[in-house]
Tab-separated table of C-alpha atoms and ligand atoms in Angstrom:
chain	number	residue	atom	x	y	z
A	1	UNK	CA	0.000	0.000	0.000
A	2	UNK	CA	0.984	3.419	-0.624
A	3	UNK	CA	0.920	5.703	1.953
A	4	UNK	CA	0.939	9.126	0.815
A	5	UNK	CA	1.064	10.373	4.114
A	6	UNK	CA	4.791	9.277	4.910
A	7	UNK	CA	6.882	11.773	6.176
A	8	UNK	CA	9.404	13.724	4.359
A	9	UNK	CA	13.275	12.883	4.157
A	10	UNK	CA	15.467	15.761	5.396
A	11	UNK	CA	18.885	16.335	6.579
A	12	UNK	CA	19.656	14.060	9.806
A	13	UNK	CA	21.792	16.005	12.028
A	14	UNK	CA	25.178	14.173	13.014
A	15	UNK	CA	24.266	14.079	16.658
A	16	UNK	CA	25.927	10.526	17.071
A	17	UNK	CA	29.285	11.089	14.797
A	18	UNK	CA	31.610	9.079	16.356
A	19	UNK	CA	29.714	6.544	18.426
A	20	UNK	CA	29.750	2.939	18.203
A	21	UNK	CA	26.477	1.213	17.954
A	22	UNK	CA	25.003	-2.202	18.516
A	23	UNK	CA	21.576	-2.829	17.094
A	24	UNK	CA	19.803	-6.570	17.485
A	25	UNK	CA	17.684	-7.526	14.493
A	26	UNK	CA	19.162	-5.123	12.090
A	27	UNK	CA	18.608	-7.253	9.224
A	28	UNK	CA	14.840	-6.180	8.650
A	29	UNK	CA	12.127	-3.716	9.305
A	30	UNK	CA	12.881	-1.268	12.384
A	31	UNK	CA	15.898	-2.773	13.403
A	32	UNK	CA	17.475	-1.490	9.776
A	33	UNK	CA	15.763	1.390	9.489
A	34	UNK	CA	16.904	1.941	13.066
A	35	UNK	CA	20.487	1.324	12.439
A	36	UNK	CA	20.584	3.174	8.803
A	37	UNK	CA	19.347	6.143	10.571
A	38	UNK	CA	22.172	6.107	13.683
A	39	UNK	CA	24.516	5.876	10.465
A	40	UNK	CA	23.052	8.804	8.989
A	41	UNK	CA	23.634	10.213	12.500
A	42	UNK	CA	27.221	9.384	12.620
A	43	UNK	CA	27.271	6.520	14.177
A	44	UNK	CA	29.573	3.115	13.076
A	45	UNK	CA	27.001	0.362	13.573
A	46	UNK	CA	27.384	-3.244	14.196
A	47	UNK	CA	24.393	-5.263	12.820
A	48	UNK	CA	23.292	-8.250	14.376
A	49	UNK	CA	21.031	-10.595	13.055
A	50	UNK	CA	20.429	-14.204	13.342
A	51	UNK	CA	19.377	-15.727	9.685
A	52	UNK	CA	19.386	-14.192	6.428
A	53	UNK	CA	23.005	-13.365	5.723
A	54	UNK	CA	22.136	-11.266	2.022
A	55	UNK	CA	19.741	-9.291	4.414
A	56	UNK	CA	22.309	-8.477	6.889
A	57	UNK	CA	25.034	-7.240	4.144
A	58	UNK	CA	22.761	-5.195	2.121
A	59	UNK	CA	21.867	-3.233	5.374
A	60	UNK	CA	26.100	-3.038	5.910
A	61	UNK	CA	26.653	-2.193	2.454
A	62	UNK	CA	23.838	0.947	2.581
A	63	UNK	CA	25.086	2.206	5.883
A	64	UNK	CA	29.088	2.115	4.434
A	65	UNK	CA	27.439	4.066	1.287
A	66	UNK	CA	26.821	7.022	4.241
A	67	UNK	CA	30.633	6.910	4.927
A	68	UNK	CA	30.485	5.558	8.367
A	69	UNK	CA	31.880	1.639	9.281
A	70	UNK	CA	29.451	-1.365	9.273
A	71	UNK	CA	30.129	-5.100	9.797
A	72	UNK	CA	27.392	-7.972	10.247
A	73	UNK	CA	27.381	-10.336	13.204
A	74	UNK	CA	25.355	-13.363	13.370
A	75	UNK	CA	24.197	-14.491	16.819
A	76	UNK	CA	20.970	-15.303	18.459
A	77	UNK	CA	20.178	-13.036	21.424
A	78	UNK	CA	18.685	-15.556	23.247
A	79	UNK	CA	21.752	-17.838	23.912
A	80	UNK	CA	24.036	-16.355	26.518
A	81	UNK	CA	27.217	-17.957	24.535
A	82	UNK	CA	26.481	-16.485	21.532
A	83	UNK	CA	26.002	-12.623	22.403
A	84	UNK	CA	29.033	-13.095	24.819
A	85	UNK	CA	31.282	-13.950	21.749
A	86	UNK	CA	29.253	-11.167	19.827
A	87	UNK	CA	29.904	-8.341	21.964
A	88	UNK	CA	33.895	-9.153	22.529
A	89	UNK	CA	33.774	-9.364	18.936
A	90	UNK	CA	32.302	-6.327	18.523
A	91	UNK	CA	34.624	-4.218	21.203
A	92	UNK	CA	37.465	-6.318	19.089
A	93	UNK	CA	36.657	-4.766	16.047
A	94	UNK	CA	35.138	-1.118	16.557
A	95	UNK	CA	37.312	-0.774	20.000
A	96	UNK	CA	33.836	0.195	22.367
A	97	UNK	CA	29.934	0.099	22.734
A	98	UNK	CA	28.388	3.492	23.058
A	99	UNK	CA	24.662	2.376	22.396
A	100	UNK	CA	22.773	-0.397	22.247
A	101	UNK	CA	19.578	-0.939	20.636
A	102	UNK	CA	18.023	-4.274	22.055
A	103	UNK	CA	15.576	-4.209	18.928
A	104	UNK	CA	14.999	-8.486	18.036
A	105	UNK	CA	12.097	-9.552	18.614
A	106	UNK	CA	9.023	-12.016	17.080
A	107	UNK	CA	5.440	-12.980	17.594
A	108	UNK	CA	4.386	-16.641	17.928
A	109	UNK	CA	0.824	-16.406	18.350
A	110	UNK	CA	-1.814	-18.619	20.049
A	111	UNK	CA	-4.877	-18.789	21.617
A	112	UNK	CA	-4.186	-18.788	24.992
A	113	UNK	CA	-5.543	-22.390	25.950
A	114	UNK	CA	-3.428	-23.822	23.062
A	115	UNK	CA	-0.577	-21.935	23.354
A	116	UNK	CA	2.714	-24.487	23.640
A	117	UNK	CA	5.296	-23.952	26.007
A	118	UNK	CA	7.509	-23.600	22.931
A	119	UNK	CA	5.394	-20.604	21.868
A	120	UNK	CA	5.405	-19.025	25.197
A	121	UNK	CA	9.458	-19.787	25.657
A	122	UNK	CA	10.794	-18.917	22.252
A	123	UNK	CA	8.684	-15.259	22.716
A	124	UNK	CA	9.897	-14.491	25.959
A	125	UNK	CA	13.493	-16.088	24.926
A	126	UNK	CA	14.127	-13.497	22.076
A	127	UNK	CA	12.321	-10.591	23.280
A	128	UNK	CA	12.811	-10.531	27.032
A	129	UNK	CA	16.029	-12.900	28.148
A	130	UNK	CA	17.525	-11.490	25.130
A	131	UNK	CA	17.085	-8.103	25.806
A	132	UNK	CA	18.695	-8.897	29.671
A	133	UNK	CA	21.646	-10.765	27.810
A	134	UNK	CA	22.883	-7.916	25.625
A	135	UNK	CA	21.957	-5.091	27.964
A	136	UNK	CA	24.003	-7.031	30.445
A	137	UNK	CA	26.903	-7.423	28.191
A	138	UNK	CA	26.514	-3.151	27.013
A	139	UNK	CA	26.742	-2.336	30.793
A	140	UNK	CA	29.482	-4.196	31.522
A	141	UNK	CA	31.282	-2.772	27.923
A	142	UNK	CA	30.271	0.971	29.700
A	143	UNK	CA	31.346	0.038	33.168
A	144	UNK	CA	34.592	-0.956	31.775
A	145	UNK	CA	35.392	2.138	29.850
A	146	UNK	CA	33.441	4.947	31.671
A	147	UNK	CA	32.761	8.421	30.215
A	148	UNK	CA	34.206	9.738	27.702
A	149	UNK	CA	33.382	13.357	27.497
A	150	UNK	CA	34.499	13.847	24.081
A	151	UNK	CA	32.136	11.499	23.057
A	152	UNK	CA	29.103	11.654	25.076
A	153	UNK	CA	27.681	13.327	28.380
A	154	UNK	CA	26.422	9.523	29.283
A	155	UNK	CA	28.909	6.116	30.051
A	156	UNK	CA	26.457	4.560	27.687
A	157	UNK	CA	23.158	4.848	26.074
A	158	UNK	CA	20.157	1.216	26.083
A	159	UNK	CA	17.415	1.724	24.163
A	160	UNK	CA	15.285	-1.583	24.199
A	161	UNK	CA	12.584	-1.969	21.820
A	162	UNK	CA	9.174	-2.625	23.807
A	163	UNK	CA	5.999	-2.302	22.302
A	164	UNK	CA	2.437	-0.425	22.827
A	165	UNK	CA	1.699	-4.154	24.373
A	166	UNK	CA	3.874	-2.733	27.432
A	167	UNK	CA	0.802	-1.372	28.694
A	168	UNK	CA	-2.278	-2.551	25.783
A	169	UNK	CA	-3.407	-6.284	26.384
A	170	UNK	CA	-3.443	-8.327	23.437
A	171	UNK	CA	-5.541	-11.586	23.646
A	172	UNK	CA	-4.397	-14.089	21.286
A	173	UNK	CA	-1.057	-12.699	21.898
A	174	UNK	CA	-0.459	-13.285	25.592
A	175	UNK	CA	3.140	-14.469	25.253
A	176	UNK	CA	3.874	-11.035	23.923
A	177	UNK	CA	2.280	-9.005	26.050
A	178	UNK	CA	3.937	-10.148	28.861
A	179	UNK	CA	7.347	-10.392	27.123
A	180	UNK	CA	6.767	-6.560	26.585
A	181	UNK	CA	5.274	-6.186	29.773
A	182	UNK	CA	8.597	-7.046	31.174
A	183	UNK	CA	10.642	-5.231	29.404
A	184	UNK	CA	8.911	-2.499	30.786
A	185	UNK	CA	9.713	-2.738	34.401
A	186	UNK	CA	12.802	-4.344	33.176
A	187	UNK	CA	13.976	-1.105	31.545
A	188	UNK	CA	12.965	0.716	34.542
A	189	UNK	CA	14.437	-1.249	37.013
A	190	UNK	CA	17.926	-1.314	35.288
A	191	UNK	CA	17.879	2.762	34.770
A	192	UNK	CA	16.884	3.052	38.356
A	193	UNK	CA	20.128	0.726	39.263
A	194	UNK	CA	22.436	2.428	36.855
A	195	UNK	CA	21.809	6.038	36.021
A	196	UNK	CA	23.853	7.143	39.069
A	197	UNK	CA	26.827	5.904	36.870
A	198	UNK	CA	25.811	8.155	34.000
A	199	UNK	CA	24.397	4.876	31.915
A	200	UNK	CA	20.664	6.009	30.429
A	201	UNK	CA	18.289	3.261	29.649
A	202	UNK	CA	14.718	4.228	28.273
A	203	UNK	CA	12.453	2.338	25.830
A	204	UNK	CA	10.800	2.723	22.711
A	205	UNK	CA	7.516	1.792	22.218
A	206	UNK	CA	6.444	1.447	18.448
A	207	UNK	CA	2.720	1.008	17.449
A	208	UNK	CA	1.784	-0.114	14.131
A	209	UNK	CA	4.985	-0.080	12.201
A	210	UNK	CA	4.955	-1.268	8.743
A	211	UNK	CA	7.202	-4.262	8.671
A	212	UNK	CA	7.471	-7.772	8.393
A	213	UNK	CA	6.270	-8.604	11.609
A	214	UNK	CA	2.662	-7.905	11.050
A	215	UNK	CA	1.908	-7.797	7.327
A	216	UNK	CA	-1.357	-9.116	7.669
A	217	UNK	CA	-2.457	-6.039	9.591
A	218	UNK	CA	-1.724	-3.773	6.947
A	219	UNK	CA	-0.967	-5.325	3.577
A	220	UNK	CA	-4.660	-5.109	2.276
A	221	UNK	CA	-6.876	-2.063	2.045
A	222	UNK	CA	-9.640	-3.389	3.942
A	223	UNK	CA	-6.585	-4.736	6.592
A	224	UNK	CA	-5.113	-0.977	6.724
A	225	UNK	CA	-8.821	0.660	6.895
A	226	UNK	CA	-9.687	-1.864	9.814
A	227	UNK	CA	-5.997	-0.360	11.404
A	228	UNK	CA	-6.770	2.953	10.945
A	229	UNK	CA	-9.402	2.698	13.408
A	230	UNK	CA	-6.604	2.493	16.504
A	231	UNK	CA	-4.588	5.014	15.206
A	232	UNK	CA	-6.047	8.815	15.726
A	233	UNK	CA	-3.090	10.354	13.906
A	234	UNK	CA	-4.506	8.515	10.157
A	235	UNK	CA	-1.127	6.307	9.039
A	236	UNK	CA	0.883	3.182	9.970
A	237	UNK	CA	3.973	4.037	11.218
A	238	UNK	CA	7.074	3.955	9.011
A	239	UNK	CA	10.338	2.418	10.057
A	240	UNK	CA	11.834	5.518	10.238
A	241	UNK	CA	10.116	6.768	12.464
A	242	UNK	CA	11.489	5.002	14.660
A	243	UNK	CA	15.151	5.557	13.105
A	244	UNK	CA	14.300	9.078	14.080
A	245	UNK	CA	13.425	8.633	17.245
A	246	UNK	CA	15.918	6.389	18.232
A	247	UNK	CA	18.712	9.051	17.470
A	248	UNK	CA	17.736	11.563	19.433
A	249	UNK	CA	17.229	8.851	22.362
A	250	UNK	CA	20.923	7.714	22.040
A	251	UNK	CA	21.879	11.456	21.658
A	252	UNK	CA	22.761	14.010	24.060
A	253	UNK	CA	20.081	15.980	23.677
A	254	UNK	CA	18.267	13.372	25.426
A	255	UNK	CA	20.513	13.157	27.971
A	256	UNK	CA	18.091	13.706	31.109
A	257	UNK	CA	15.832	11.333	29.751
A	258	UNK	CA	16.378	7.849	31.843
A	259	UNK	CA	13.776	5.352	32.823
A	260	UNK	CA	11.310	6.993	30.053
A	261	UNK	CA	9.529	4.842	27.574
A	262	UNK	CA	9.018	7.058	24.349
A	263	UNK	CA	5.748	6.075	22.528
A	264	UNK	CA	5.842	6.537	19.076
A	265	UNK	CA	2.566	4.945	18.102
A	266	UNK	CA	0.123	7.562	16.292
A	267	UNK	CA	-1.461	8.288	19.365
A	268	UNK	CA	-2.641	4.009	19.515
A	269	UNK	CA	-2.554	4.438	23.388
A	270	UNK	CA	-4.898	7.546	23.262
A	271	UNK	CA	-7.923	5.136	23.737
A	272	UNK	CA	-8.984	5.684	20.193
A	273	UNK	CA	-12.369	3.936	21.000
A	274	UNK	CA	-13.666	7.121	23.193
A	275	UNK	CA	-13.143	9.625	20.704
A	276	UNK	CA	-16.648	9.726	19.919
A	277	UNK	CA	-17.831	9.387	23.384
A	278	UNK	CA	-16.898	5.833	23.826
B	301	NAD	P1	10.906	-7.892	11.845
B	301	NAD	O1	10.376	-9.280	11.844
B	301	NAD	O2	11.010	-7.152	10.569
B	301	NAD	O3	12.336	-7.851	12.537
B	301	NAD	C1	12.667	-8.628	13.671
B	301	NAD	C2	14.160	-8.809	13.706
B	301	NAD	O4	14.528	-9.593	14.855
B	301	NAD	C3	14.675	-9.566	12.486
B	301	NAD	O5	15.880	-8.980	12.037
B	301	NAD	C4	14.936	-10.957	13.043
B	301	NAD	O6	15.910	-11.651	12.319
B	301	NAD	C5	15.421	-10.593	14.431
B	301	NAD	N1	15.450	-11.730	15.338
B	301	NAD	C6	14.451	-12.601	15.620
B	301	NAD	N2	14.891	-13.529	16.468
B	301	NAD	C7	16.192	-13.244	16.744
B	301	NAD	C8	17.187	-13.833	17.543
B	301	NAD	N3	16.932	-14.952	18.257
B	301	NAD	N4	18.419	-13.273	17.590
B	301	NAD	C9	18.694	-12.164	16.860
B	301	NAD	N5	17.775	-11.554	16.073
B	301	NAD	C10	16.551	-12.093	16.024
B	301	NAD	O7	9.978	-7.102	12.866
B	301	NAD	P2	10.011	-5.587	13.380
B	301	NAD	O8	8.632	-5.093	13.291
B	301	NAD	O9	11.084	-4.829	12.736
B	301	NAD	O10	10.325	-5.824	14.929
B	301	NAD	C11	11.439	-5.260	15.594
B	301	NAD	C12	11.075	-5.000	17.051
B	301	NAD	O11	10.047	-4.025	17.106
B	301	NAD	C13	10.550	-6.234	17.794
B	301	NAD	O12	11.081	-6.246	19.122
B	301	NAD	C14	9.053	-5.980	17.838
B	301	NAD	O13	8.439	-6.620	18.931
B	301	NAD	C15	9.025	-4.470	17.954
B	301	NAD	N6	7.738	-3.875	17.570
B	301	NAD	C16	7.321	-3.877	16.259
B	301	NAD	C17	6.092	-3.273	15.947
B	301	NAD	C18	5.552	-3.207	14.537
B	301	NAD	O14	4.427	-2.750	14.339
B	301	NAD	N7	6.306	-3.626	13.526
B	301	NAD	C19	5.325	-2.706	16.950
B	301	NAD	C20	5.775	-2.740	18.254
B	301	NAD	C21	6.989	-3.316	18.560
């Protein structure tokens, strides 16, 4: 569908140049757009991913294109090994972590009396434990190196990728709800613990974004009419909009923002349903 209510391209402002970025899932939808527009920002950008190789080095090649440094890692966030070898290899090759972007994530949906354990373990595997493994493995990166004022007012920057479903119930969906229910208190908990050492962790939570993840809700006109009705501002969400927000997050403009989940959703948590009196 085209949406001829996207919003325009301008000039990103280099608020990041010199950072080094980790973004999960940066092979496809938000998690490219994400780390494209960090690039744009100034950022180098590691981009992890866990299948589709071609993916994963057409994002690298487009983000070397800007003139910053790029360079694919496979791992799966949800084994402790794996982002472990990951992040040394990342610190190996770009020499720090300055922001992570705990962005993988993935539906497995189920009504909730036939959900499998499976289901309800693979969900919370990817987009909860593996959130806690790589933020683990950033704050340990910041702890080690500390501030660097040249660089940025902060020891490091976590922005994890929740979801409207942080605070919107989703039946037929329960195993993400609650995965993004924890990251929620999650996120807070860990900026609570850790801002007094000048490391900022907020959220994002996207609304309907067009991507991958949820075609069906979108991909037909009667799909993206039916849609339209939970979002008061009149368009799905573009991947860059979240790319946009995301930079200003990890920036220092941001910089008293901590514990803060940024909704970037349309206005889908405005209660669209009592707009006309309920
Ligand atoms: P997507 O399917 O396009 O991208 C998901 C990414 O996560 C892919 O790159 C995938 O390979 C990666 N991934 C999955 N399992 C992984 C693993 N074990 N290890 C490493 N990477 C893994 O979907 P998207 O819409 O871009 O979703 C990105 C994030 O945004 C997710 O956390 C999702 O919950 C969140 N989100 C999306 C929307 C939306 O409307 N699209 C709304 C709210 C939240």
């Amino acid at each position: 569908m085209t949406d001829a209510l996207s919003p325009p391209a301008f000039a990103m402002p280099r608020l990041l140049a010199g950072q080094k970025a980790l973004v999960t899932g940066a092979n496809s939808g938000i998690g490219a757009a994400v780390a494209l527009a960090l690039a744009q920002a100034g950022a180098d950008v590691a981009i992890n991913y866990v299948a589709g190789d071609d993916a994963a080095q057409a994002v690298v090649d487009r983000i070397t294109a800007t003139g910053v440094r790029a360079k694919a890692y496979k791992a799966d966030v949800s084994d402790e090994a794996q982002v472990t070898a990951m992040f040394a290899q990342v610190v190996a090759d770009f020499g720090t972590v300055d922001i992570l972007v705990a962005n993988a994530g993935l539906q497995r949906d189920a009504a909730f009396a036939s959900m499998t354990l499976a289901q309800w373990n693979t969900v919370l595997g990817i987009n909860l434990t593996g959130q806690f493994l790589c933020a683990r493995a950033a704050v340990q990166e910041f702890q080690r190196r500390g501030i660097v004022p040249a660089i940025s007012r902060a020891a490091g920057k976590i922005i994890c990728m929740s979801s409207v479903h942080e605070v919107i119930p989703w039946g037929g969906h329960v195993n993400y709800a609650a995965s993004k229910g924890g990251v929620k208190l999650m996120m807070e908990s860990m900026a609570q613990e850790l801002a007094p050492q000048h490391i900022r962790i907020n959220s994002i939570a996207p609304g309907a974004i067009r991507t991958p993840i949820n075609t069906a809700a979108w991909e037909t006109p009667e799909a993206y009419d039916k849609l339209m009705t939970l979002v008061p501002y009149g368009r799905i969400g573009e991947p860059e909009d979240i790319g946009n927000a995301a930079v200003w997050l990890a920036s220092d403009m941001a910089d008293y923002i901590v514990g803060t989940t940024l909704f970037v959703d349309g206005g889908m948590t405005l209660y669209p349903g009592f707009s006309t009196n309920g």
